[in-house]
PDB file of C-alpha atoms in Angstrom:
ATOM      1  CA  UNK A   1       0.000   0.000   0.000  1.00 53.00           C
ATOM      2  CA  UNK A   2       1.206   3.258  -1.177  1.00 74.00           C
ATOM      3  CA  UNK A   3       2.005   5.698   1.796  1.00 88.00           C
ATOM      4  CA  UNK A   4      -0.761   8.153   0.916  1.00 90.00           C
ATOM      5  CA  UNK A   5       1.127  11.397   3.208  1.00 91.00           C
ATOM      6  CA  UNK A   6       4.205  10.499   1.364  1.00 92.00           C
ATOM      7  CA  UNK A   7       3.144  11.825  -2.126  1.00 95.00           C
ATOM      8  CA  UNK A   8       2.096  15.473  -3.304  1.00 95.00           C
ATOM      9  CA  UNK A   9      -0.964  16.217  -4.695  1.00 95.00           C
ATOM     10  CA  UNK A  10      -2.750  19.164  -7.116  1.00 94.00           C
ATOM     11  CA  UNK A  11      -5.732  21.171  -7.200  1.00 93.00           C
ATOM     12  CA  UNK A  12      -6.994  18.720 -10.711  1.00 93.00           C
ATOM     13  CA  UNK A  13      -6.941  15.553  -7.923  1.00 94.00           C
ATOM     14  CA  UNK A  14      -3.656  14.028  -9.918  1.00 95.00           C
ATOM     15  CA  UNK A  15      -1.050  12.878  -7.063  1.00 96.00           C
ATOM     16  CA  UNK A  16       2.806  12.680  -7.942  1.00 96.00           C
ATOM     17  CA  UNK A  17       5.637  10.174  -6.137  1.00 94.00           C
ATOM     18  CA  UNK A  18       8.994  11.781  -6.196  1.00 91.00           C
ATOM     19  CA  UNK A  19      12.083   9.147  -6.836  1.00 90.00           C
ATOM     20  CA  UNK A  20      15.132  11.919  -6.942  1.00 87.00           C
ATOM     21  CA  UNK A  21      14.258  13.700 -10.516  1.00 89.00           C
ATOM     22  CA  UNK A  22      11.848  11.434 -11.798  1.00 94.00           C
ATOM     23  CA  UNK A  23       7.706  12.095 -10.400  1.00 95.00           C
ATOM     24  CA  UNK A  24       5.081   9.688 -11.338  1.00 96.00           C
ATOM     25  CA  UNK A  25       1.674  10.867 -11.878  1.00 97.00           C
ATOM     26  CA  UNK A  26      -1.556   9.355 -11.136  1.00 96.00           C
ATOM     27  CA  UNK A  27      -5.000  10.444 -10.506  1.00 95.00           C
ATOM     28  CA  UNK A  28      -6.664  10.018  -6.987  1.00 94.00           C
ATOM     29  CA  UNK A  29      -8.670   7.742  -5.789  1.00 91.00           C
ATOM     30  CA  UNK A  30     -11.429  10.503  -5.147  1.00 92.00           C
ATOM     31  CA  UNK A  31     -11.021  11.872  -9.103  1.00 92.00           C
ATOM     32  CA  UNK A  32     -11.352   7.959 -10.051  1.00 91.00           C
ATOM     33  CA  UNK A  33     -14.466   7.562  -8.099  1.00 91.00           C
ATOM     34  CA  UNK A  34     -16.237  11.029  -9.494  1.00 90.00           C
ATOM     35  CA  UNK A  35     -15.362   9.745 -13.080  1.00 91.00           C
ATOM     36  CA  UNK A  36     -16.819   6.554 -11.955  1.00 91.00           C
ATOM     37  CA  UNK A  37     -15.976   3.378 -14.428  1.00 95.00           C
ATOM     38  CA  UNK A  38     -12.802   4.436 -16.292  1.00 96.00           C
ATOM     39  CA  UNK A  39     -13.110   2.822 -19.835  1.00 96.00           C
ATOM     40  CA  UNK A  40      -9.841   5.216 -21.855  1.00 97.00           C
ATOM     41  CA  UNK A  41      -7.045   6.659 -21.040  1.00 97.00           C
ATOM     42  CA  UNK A  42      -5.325   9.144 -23.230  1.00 97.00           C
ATOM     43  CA  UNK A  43      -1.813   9.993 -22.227  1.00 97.00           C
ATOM     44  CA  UNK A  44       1.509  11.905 -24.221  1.00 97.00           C
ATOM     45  CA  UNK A  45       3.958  10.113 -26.094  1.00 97.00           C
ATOM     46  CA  UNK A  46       7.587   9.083 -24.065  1.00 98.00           C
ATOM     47  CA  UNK A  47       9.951  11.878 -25.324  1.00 97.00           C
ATOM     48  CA  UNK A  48       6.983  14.831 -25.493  1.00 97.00           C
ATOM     49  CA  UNK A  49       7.586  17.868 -23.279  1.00 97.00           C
ATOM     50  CA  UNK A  50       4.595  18.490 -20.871  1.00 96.00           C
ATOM     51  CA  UNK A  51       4.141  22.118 -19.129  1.00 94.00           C
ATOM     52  CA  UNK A  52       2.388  22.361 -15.364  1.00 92.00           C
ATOM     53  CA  UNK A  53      -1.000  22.981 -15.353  1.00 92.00           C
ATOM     54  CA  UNK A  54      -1.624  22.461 -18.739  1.00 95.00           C
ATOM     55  CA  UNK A  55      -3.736  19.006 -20.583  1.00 96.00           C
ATOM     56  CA  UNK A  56      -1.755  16.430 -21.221  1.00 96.00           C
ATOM     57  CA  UNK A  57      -3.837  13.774 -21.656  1.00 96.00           C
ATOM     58  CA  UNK A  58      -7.494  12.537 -21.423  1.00 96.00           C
ATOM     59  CA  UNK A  59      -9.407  10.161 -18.898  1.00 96.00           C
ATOM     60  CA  UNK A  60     -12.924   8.442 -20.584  1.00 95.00           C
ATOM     61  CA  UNK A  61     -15.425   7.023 -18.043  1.00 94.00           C
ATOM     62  CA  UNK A  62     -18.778   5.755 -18.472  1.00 91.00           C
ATOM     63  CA  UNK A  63     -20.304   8.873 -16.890  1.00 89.00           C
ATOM     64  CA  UNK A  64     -17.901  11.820 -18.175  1.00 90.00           C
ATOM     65  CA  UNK A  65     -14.725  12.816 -20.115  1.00 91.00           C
ATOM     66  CA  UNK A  66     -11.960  14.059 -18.001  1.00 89.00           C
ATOM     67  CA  UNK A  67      -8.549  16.142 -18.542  1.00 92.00           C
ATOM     68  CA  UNK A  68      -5.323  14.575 -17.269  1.00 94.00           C
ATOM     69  CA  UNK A  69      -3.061  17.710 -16.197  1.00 94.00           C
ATOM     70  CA  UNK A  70       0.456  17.564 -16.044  1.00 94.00           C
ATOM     71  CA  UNK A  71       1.552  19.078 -12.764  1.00 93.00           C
ATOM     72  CA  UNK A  72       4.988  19.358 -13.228  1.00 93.00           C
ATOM     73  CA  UNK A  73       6.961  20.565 -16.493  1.00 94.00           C
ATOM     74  CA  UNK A  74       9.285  17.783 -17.465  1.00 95.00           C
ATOM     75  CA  UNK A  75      10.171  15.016 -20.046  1.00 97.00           C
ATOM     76  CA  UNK A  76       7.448  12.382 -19.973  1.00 98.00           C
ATOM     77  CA  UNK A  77      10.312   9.198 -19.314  1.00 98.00           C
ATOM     78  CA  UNK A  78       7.227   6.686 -19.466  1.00 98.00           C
ATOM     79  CA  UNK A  79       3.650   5.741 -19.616  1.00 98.00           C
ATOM     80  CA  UNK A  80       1.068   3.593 -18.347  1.00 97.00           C
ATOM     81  CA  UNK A  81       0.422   0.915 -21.551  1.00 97.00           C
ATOM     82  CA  UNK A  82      -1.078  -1.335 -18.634  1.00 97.00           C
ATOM     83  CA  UNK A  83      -3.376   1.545 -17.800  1.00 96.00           C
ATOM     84  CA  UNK A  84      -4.103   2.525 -21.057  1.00 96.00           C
ATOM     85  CA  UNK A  85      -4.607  -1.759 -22.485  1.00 97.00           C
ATOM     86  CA  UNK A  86      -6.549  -2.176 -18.915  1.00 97.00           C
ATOM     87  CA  UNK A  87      -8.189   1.568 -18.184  1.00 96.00           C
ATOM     88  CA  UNK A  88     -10.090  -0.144 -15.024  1.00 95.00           C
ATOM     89  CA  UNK A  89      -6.910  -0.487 -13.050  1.00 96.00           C
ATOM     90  CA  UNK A  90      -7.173   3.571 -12.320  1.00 95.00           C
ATOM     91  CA  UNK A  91      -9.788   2.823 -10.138  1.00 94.00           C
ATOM     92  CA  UNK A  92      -9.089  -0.578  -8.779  1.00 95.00           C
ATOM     93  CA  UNK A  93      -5.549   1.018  -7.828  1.00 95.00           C
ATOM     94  CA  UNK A  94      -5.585   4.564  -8.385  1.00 94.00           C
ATOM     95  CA  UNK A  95      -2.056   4.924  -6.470  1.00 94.00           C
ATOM     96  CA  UNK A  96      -0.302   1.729  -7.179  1.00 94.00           C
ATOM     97  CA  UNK A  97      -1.150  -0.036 -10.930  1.00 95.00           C
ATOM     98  CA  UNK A  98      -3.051   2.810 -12.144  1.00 96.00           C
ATOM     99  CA  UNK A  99      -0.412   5.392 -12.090  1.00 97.00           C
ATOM    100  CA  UNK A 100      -0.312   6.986 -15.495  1.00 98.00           C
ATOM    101  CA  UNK A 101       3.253   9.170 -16.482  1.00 98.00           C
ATOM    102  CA  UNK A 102       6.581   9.430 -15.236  1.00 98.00           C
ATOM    103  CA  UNK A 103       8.157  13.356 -15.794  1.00 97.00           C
ATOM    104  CA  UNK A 104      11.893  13.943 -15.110  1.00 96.00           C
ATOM    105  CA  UNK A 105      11.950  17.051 -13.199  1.00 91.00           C
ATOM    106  CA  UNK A 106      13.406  19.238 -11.208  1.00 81.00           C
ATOM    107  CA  UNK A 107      12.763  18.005  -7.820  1.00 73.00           C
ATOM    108  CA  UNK A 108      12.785  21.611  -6.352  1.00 77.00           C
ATOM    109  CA  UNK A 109       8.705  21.960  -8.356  1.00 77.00           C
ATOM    110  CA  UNK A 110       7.652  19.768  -4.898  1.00 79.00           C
ATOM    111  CA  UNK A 111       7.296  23.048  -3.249  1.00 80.00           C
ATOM    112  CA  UNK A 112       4.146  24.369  -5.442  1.00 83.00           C
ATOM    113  CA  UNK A 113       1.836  21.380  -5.047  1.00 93.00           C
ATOM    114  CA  UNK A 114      -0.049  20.132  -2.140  1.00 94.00           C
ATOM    115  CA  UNK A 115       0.536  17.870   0.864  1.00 93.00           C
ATOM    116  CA  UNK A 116      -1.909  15.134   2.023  1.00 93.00           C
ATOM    117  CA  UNK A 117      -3.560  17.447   4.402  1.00 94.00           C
ATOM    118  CA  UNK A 118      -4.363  20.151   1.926  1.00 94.00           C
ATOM    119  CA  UNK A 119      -5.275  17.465  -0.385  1.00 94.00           C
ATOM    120  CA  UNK A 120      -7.830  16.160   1.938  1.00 93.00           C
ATOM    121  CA  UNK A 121      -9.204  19.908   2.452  1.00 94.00           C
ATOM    122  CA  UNK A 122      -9.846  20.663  -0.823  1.00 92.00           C
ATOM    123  CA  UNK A 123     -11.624  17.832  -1.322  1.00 91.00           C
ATOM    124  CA  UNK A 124     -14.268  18.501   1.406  1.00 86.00           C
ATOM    125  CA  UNK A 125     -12.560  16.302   3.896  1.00 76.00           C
ATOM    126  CA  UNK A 126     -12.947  13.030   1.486  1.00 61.00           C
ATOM    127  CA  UNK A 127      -9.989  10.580   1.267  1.00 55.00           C
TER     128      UNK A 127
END
């Protein structure tokens, strides 16, 4: 089990996992839930250049279509293909299987996202 106060989080309810330069990306259990059954999963090429804050992918569920955000600015060093061959997995494990990208970034970019607590806040007090 994924230590939930260990990773950062953003205001578009994606959650990132620092290991030195390189941050994986997910979205949260609560945005997987809202979405409801995840059926598609959009997400950049290894190689593209993604900018924080702006789309960098998409998230299709039986209920809506979502925006996947990149919170960081970086080199996307890997995706998902399990997520995207198995889309259910980002809500069976939102913070383990489901994760989507991996960004190489400066590490130093933890400072403008949220911690668990904030998180948590923002979302009305729902884990």
């Amino acid at each position: 089990m994924t230590d939930l106060n260990s990773l950062k989080y953003t205001a578009e309810h994606e959650w990132i996992a620092f290991d030195g330069e390189t941050a994986t990306v997910g979205i949260t259990d609560f945005a997987a839930d809202k979405l409801g059954d995840v059926v598609f999963v959009e997400l950049p090429a290894v190689g593209d250049t993604v900018t924080a804050g702006d789309v960098c992918g998409e998230i299709e569920s039986t209920k809506s279509v979502g925006e996947l955000y990149a919170p960081l600015s970086g080199e996307v060093v890997a995706t998902n293909e399990t997520a995207v061959d198995d889309p259910s997995l980002v809500n069976s494990d939102a913070f383990g299987a489901g994760w989507l990208i991996k960004i190489a970034t400066d590490a130093a970019a933890v400072d403008a996202l949220l911690d668990r607590d904030a998180y948590v806040a923002l979302t009305g007090g729902e884990e």
